[in-house]
Amino acid sequence: MKDFLKPHRVVLIVLALALVAWCALSLNWTWLANPKYQLLIVQGIWRTIWLVVVTMVIGMILAVPIGLAQAAGPWYVSAPARVFCTVIRGTPLLMQIWLLYYGLGSLFPSIPWIKQSDLWPYLRQAWPYAVVALSLSVAGYEGEVMRGAFKGVPHGQLEAAKAMGMSPFTLLRRIWLPQALQRVLPTLGGETVSQLKSTPLVSTITIVEIYAVTSRIRQDTFIIYEPLLLLAVVYMCLTGLIVLLFRWFEGRTPTRTA
Amino acid sequence: MNGLEAIAAASALDLLALSPPGWGATLLAGLGNSVIIALGAYGLGFAIGLCGAFGKLYGGPVLKDLLAVYTTIVRAVPELVLILILFYAFTGLLNQMLLSWGMERVQISPIITGIVVLGVVQGAYQTEVLRGGILAVPAGQIEAARAMGMPSVLLARRITLPLMTANALPGMANLWLNATKDTALLAVIGFSELTKATYQASATTKAFFVFYPAAMALYLLISLTSTVLIGRLEKWARRGQRDVRGL
């Protein structure tokens, strides 16, 4: 603590607090007292968190076979996986979201059996497209990381498992996948933060998460800066939360270093 | 079926034609804007990043803390939000300054705004990458140069920068690819780069599966050519280094 509170830093902290106080007092925060907006903000934050968690989980589940296909699959499996990763990582996420939402959204109504299926009520909404686009993005980026992780598992481990007579599936489940996942774990925190920072893009396809909520408040009240400042603070808090969560998680996972 | 497919292919080509009924020229103009903004933002980000990296390593305590705040905030907040904040702040502040000097308000060109805004974002990331690159330069090299009595600018030019290039290149390459993709975010504030042009073209013609794949191919073209060129650059930067493969 003493190390942290050097004289110049005390001055900087005081200046920062003064800036915060100035923001709190001289800017217009009256809209925050409106219960309608309070509810919207809480719902927006919740929806953002929901999107991050759901798409990270789906994306990681997809990333495992994509990584495995690239690391060990025959060419007719690895080539499509590689193309998928290249396209996802080489084109802007905003464009992928718009292609799925506007493209598929205009294609589906013209196909009769989709329109009659039970899925149609969901396909008319925006959130399935947002979830799919964000999940595929995670799958593309993490699939590439998983490829490296699968390749990084020492060969002796796999040979030993084979020598023990393990079937390929048991080998994957007991030896290869756990060790690969352990290698990926340190990158997951950063990837989750990137995913959080990608979520405002889905507000362009009418998903009402926290970014869309503040846009709406800005349109309703004609206040430009204050909702944006609140938005930045919310994202900083969420980022901090993710970083702390993963630090705690990493501290708990047993690692043995020789 | 073959006939239908032929008609579909022909109409796709018509839609992408360069002359007015086709939207090819609009897409290419958008691509040009995207590339200009990406190059400008990357250049500005490099200037900020270089100053930031040296400031973080060799600056005074106050400068170090301020730079830490800058890089932390910029990397914790979504680019889209930063673009909005900087977009309003940048144009607002500039006009306030001009008004207080008794000058007219100006409408800043969207390209300049885009470059400045994305440049500030890039600067934060490049600061960290370049700082890591400088840290990876063997300390003995810099100490030896100091012992020879080199002034710090000469030392940076002759020793630190050439030696750090190879270390920083992979990270810098990633950031360049990010810069090209981040230009798409400017579509949200209504700037007509490639993504916005694609949106307009497909919204007008309803040919989503012509324009989006075409635009994605253009983005991929940028990233694949960049990857090839950067690979050569890295080979050049690593000349004279010992190959660690096969050890």
XYZ file of N, CA and C in Angstrom, chain A residues 78-209:
396
model
N -9.855 -30.629 -42.088
C -9.048 -29.503 -41.625
C -9.164 -28.305 -42.565
N -9.327 -28.573 -43.881
C -9.400 -27.443 -44.820
C -10.631 -26.563 -44.562
N -11.849 -27.153 -44.426
C -12.994 -26.281 -44.112
C -12.830 -25.552 -42.782
N -12.267 -26.236 -41.781
C -12.071 -25.588 -40.479
C -11.138 -24.394 -40.625
N -10.066 -24.579 -41.433
C -9.116 -23.477 -41.603
C -9.768 -22.316 -42.347
N -10.561 -22.651 -43.379
C -11.255 -21.594 -44.125
C -12.203 -20.831 -43.197
N -12.931 -21.582 -42.354
C -13.853 -20.959 -41.413
C -13.120 -19.964 -40.514
N -11.997 -20.410 -39.931
C -11.243 -19.522 -39.034
C -10.725 -18.300 -39.782
N -10.226 -18.515 -41.011
C -9.679 -17.379 -41.775
C -10.761 -16.361 -42.077
N -11.936 -16.843 -42.487
C -13.017 -15.909 -42.838
C -13.492 -15.156 -41.592
N -13.699 -15.879 -40.494
C -14.184 -15.227 -39.271
C -13.175 -14.199 -38.784
N -11.874 -14.570 -38.821
C -10.871 -13.656 -38.268
C -10.488 -12.568 -39.249
N -10.795 -12.777 -40.529
C -10.352 -11.810 -41.532
C -11.400 -10.784 -41.929
N -12.642 -10.942 -41.443
C -13.679 -9.981 -41.809
C -14.254 -9.355 -40.539
N -14.757 -8.112 -40.623
C -15.272 -7.446 -39.431
C -16.500 -8.163 -38.875
N -16.573 -8.222 -37.555
C -17.702 -8.879 -36.890
C -19.019 -8.193 -37.248
N -18.965 -6.855 -37.365
C -20.191 -6.113 -37.692
C -20.783 -6.630 -38.999
N -19.890 -6.919 -39.968
C -20.356 -7.390 -41.261
C -20.958 -8.794 -41.145
N -20.339 -9.644 -40.327
C -20.891 -10.990 -40.126
C -22.277 -10.907 -39.500
N -22.414 -10.004 -38.503
C -23.722 -9.863 -37.839
C -24.769 -9.408 -38.849
N -24.417 -8.426 -39.663
C -25.377 -7.898 -40.631
C -25.706 -8.929 -41.695
N -24.701 -9.706 -42.123
C -24.970 -10.747 -43.131
C -25.979 -11.751 -42.595
N -25.766 -12.188 -41.334
C -26.682 -13.174 -40.769
C -28.071 -12.579 -40.593
N -28.139 -11.371 -40.012
C -29.441 -10.814 -39.652
C -30.217 -10.375 -40.894
N -29.600 -9.540 -41.730
C -30.327 -9.036 -42.896
C -30.404 -10.099 -43.989
N -29.290 -10.825 -44.199
C -29.256 -11.820 -45.266
C -30.187 -12.980 -44.986
N -29.889 -13.722 -43.887
C -30.745 -14.864 -43.556
C -32.148 -14.399 -43.208
N -32.238 -13.227 -42.558
C -33.546 -12.718 -42.186
C -34.436 -12.442 -43.392
N -33.814 -12.157 -44.544
C -34.637 -11.939 -45.735
C -34.817 -13.231 -46.519
N -33.918 -14.198 -46.279
C -33.993 -15.466 -47.008
C -35.052 -16.391 -46.403
N -35.080 -16.453 -45.056
C -35.941 -17.416 -44.379
C -37.429 -17.264 -44.716
N -37.994 -16.046 -44.740
C -39.440 -15.957 -44.998
C -39.838 -16.507 -46.361
N -38.856 -16.605 -47.301
C -39.214 -17.092 -48.627
C -39.150 -18.612 -48.724
N -38.711 -19.279 -47.663
C -38.643 -20.740 -47.685
C -39.831 -21.296 -46.897
N -40.788 -21.966 -47.543
C -42.035 -22.358 -46.877
C -41.835 -23.233 -45.645
N -40.963 -24.267 -45.747
C -40.900 -25.205 -44.618
C -40.303 -24.562 -43.378
N -39.477 -23.518 -43.558
C -38.962 -22.810 -42.379
C -40.073 -21.990 -41.750
N -40.888 -21.381 -42.630
C -41.963 -20.530 -42.123
C -43.003 -21.331 -41.355
N -43.147 -22.627 -41.733
C -44.135 -23.442 -41.047
C -43.563 -24.166 -39.833
N -42.227 -24.151 -39.695
C -41.631 -24.937 -38.614
C -41.861 -24.256 -37.268
N -41.623 -25.034 -36.194
C -41.830 -24.508 -34.842
C -40.798 -23.445 -34.478
N -39.680 -23.444 -35.224
C -38.612 -22.497 -34.911
C -38.939 -21.084 -35.378
N -39.903 -20.954 -36.276
C -40.156 -19.674 -36.938
C -40.379 -18.505 -35.967
N -41.179 -18.702 -34.882
C -41.365 -17.574 -33.953
C -40.047 -17.033 -33.418
N -39.046 -17.945 -33.241
C -37.750 -17.482 -32.757
C -36.962 -16.809 -33.870
N -37.047 -17.396 -35.081
C -36.240 -16.871 -36.188
C -36.707 -15.483 -36.612
N -37.915 -15.087 -36.179
C -38.376 -13.743 -36.519
C -37.797 -12.694 -35.583
N -37.220 -13.177 -34.463
C -36.629 -12.225 -33.524
C -35.153 -12.014 -33.851
N -34.563 -11.013 -33.212
C -33.176 -10.681 -33.558
C -32.161 -11.482 -32.754
N -32.534 -11.876 -31.503
C -31.481 -12.416 -30.642
C -30.863 -13.725 -31.131
N -31.606 -14.635 -31.833
C -30.899 -15.835 -32.300
C -29.744 -15.483 -33.248
N -29.961 -14.479 -34.095
C -28.900 -14.088 -35.031
C -27.706 -13.508 -34.277
N -28.013 -12.710 -33.239
C -26.925 -12.127 -32.448
C -26.124 -13.220 -31.758
N -26.833 -14.184 -31.159
C -26.137 -15.259 -30.445
C -25.299 -16.083 -31.415
N -25.879 -16.401 -32.572
C -25.132 -17.205 -33.550
C -23.894 -16.446 -34.024
N -24.049 -15.171 -34.383
C -22.916 -14.410 -34.910
C -21.808 -14.295 -33.868
N -22.179 -13.952 -32.621
C -21.157 -13.788 -31.586
C -20.507 -15.129 -31.245
N -21.299 -16.222 -31.241
C -20.723 -17.532 -30.937
C -19.756 -17.967 -32.028
N -20.136 -17.755 -33.294
C -19.248 -18.151 -34.392
C -17.950 -17.362 -34.326
N -18.050 -16.104 -33.890
C -16.844 -15.298 -33.773
C -15.896 -15.904 -32.740
N -16.435 -16.270 -31.564
C -15.599 -16.919 -30.546
C -15.025 -18.212 -31.102
N -15.881 -18.999 -31.797
C -15.435 -20.285 -32.326
C -14.263 -20.086 -33.289
N -14.331 -19.036 -34.129
C -13.260 -18.775 -35.090
C -11.951 -18.418 -34.409
N -12.022 -17.492 -33.451
C -10.788 -17.054 -32.785
C -10.241 -18.138 -31.880
N -11.122 -18.742 -31.056
C -10.647 -19.743 -30.106
C -10.320 -21.059 -30.816
N -10.952 -21.326 -31.966
C -10.610 -22.527 -32.724
C -9.145 -22.513 -33.126
N -8.677 -21.333 -33.488
C -7.275 -21.170 -33.843
C -6.382 -21.391 -32.615
N -6.836 -20.870 -31.463
C -6.057 -21.059 -30.234
C -6.056 -22.533 -29.840
N -7.226 -23.195 -30.006
C -7.315 -24.612 -29.649
C -6.402 -25.461 -30.532
N -6.280 -25.063 -31.795
C -5.383 -25.792 -32.698
C -3.973 -25.806 -32.110
N -3.503 -24.622 -31.705
C -2.171 -24.537 -31.111
C -2.085 -25.347 -29.828
N -3.175 -25.300 -29.037
C -3.155 -26.005 -27.754
C -3.094 -27.515 -27.965
N -3.891 -28.023 -28.938
C -3.852 -29.464 -29.225
C -2.471 -29.879 -29.705
N -1.873 -29.020 -30.559
C -0.546 -29.359 -31.081
C 0.520 -29.269 -30.005
N 0.248 -28.438 -28.976
C 1.266 -28.207 -27.959
C 1.364 -29.311 -26.920
N 0.374 -30.194 -26.877
C 0.439 -31.294 -25.909
C 1.591 -32.220 -26.312
N 2.495 -32.524 -25.368
C 3.674 -33.319 -25.724
C 3.283 -34.655 -26.356
N 4.038 -35.030 -27.389
C 3.698 -36.221 -28.143
C 3.762 -37.472 -27.297
N 4.712 -37.475 -26.351
C 4.892 -38.645 -25.484
C 3.625 -39.007 -24.729
N 2.862 -37.975 -24.319
C 1.614 -38.205 -23.591
C 0.655 -39.044 -24.432
N 0.540 -38.646 -25.719
C -0.396 -39.352 -26.596
C 0.110 -40.756 -26.893
N 1.432 -40.872 -27.104
C 1.999 -42.194 -27.385
C 1.810 -43.132 -26.202
N 2.014 -42.582 -24.992
C 1.842 -43.402 -23.790
C 0.407 -43.888 -23.690
N -0.543 -42.975 -23.974
C -1.954 -43.362 -23.884
C -2.272 -44.458 -24.891
N -1.695 -44.315 -26.099
C -1.921 -45.338 -27.127
C -1.320 -46.662 -26.691
N -0.133 -46.578 -26.095
C 0.541 -47.796 -25.660
C -0.250 -48.502 -24.566
N -1.020 -47.718 -23.777
C -1.862 -48.315 -22.743
C -3.097 -48.951 -23.349
N -3.284 -48.813 -24.653
C -4.427 -49.416 -25.310
C -5.693 -48.591 -25.242
N -5.566 -47.274 -25.015
C -6.759 -46.433 -24.977
C -7.340 -46.287 -26.374
N -8.665 -46.283 -26.442
C -9.299 -46.021 -27.727
C -9.143 -44.527 -28.026
N -9.210 -44.149 -29.323
C -8.989 -42.734 -29.674
C -9.882 -41.789 -28.871
N -11.132 -42.191 -28.619
C -12.048 -41.295 -27.914
C -11.653 -41.132 -26.446
N -11.284 -42.254 -25.810
C -10.835 -42.178 -24.418
C -9.577 -41.328 -24.313
N -8.679 -41.518 -25.294
C -7.444 -40.729 -25.321
C -7.768 -39.243 -25.354
N -8.727 -38.880 -26.209
C -9.115 -37.477 -26.333
C -9.704 -36.976 -25.023
N -10.589 -37.784 -24.440
C -11.329 -37.336 -23.266
C -10.436 -37.264 -22.031
N -9.528 -38.262 -21.895
C -8.757 -38.327 -20.653
C -7.438 -37.575 -20.744
N -6.812 -37.591 -21.905
C -5.445 -37.064 -21.987
C -5.368 -35.768 -22.810
N -5.835 -35.849 -24.070
C -5.530 -34.770 -25.001
C -6.311 -33.496 -24.676
N -7.649 -33.647 -24.521
C -8.493 -32.477 -24.298
C -8.185 -31.760 -22.980
N -8.057 -32.502 -21.851
C -7.775 -31.784 -20.600
C -6.483 -30.978 -20.664
N -5.441 -31.573 -21.280
C -4.167 -30.862 -21.326
C -4.223 -29.673 -22.276
N -5.000 -29.841 -23.362
C -5.143 -28.707 -24.293
C -5.919 -27.576 -23.626
N -6.995 -27.929 -22.910
C -7.818 -26.902 -22.254
C -7.001 -26.139 -21.222
N -6.117 -26.859 -20.539
C -5.297 -26.201 -19.535
C -4.389 -25.150 -20.178
N -3.950 -25.433 -21.410
C -3.126 -24.469 -22.114
C -3.923 -23.252 -22.562
N -5.206 -23.450 -22.835
C -6.040 -22.362 -23.345
C -6.501 -21.438 -22.220
N -6.603 -22.001 -21.022
C -7.186 -21.267 -19.906
C -6.636 -19.841 -19.736
N -5.312 -19.629 -19.772
C -4.830 -18.263 -19.566
C -5.329 -17.274 -20.632
N -5.629 -17.750 -21.846
C -6.084 -16.826 -22.893
C -7.574 -16.521 -22.762
N -8.294 -17.349 -21.974
C -9.747 -17.208 -21.935
C -10.200 -15.878 -21.350
N -9.481 -15.394 -20.332
C -9.860 -14.132 -19.713
C -9.836 -12.996 -20.728
N -8.734 -12.904 -21.458
C -8.618 -11.864 -22.482
C -9.682 -12.004 -23.551
N -9.960 -13.260 -23.920
C -10.963 -13.504 -24.959
C -12.348 -13.079 -24.473
N -12.630 -13.310 -23.184
C -13.925 -12.911 -22.638
C -14.061 -11.391 -22.632
N -12.962 -10.697 -22.305
C -13.009 -9.229 -22.342
C -13.272 -8.757 -23.776
N -12.597 -9.364 -24.771
C -12.866 -8.988 -26.173
C -14.319 -9.229 -26.522
N -14.862 -10.345 -26.020
C -16.244 -10.671 -26.328
C -17.179 -9.631 -25.726
N -16.872 -9.203 -24.492
C -17.674 -8.138 -23.874
C -17.646 -6.894 -24.756
N -16.459 -6.602 -25.301
C -16.330 -5.391 -26.098
C -16.965 -5.537 -27.482
N -17.287 -6.768 -27.881
C -17.974 -6.968 -29.159
C -19.480 -6.834 -29.020
N -19.996 -7.009 -27.776
C -21.454 -7.066 -27.634
C -22.183 -5.801 -28.098
N -21.609 -4.572 -27.945
C -22.407 -3.423 -28.400
C -22.758 -3.480 -29.887
N -22.005 -4.282 -30.669
C -22.302 -4.349 -32.099
C -23.700 -4.899 -32.374
N -24.205 -5.769 -31.498
C -25.511 -6.366 -31.779
C -26.643 -5.367 -31.537
N -26.328 -4.213 -30.930
C -27.374 -3.198 -30.791
C -27.807 -2.698 -32.173
N -26.944 -2.877 -33.190
C -27.316 -2.429 -34.535
C -28.377 -3.325 -35.153
N -28.608 -4.518 -34.563
C -29.696 -5.349 -35.083
C -30.811 -5.445 -34.040
N -31.056 -4.337 -33.339
C -32.202 -4.136 -32.443
C -32.171 -4.950 -31.158
N -31.000 -5.497 -30.765
C -30.918 -6.119 -29.440
C -30.761 -4.987 -28.420
N -31.581 -5.011 -27.366
C -31.526 -3.917 -26.396
C -30.611 -4.300 -25.240
N -29.282 -4.244 -25.464
C -28.369 -4.407 -24.337
C -27.956 -3.008 -23.876
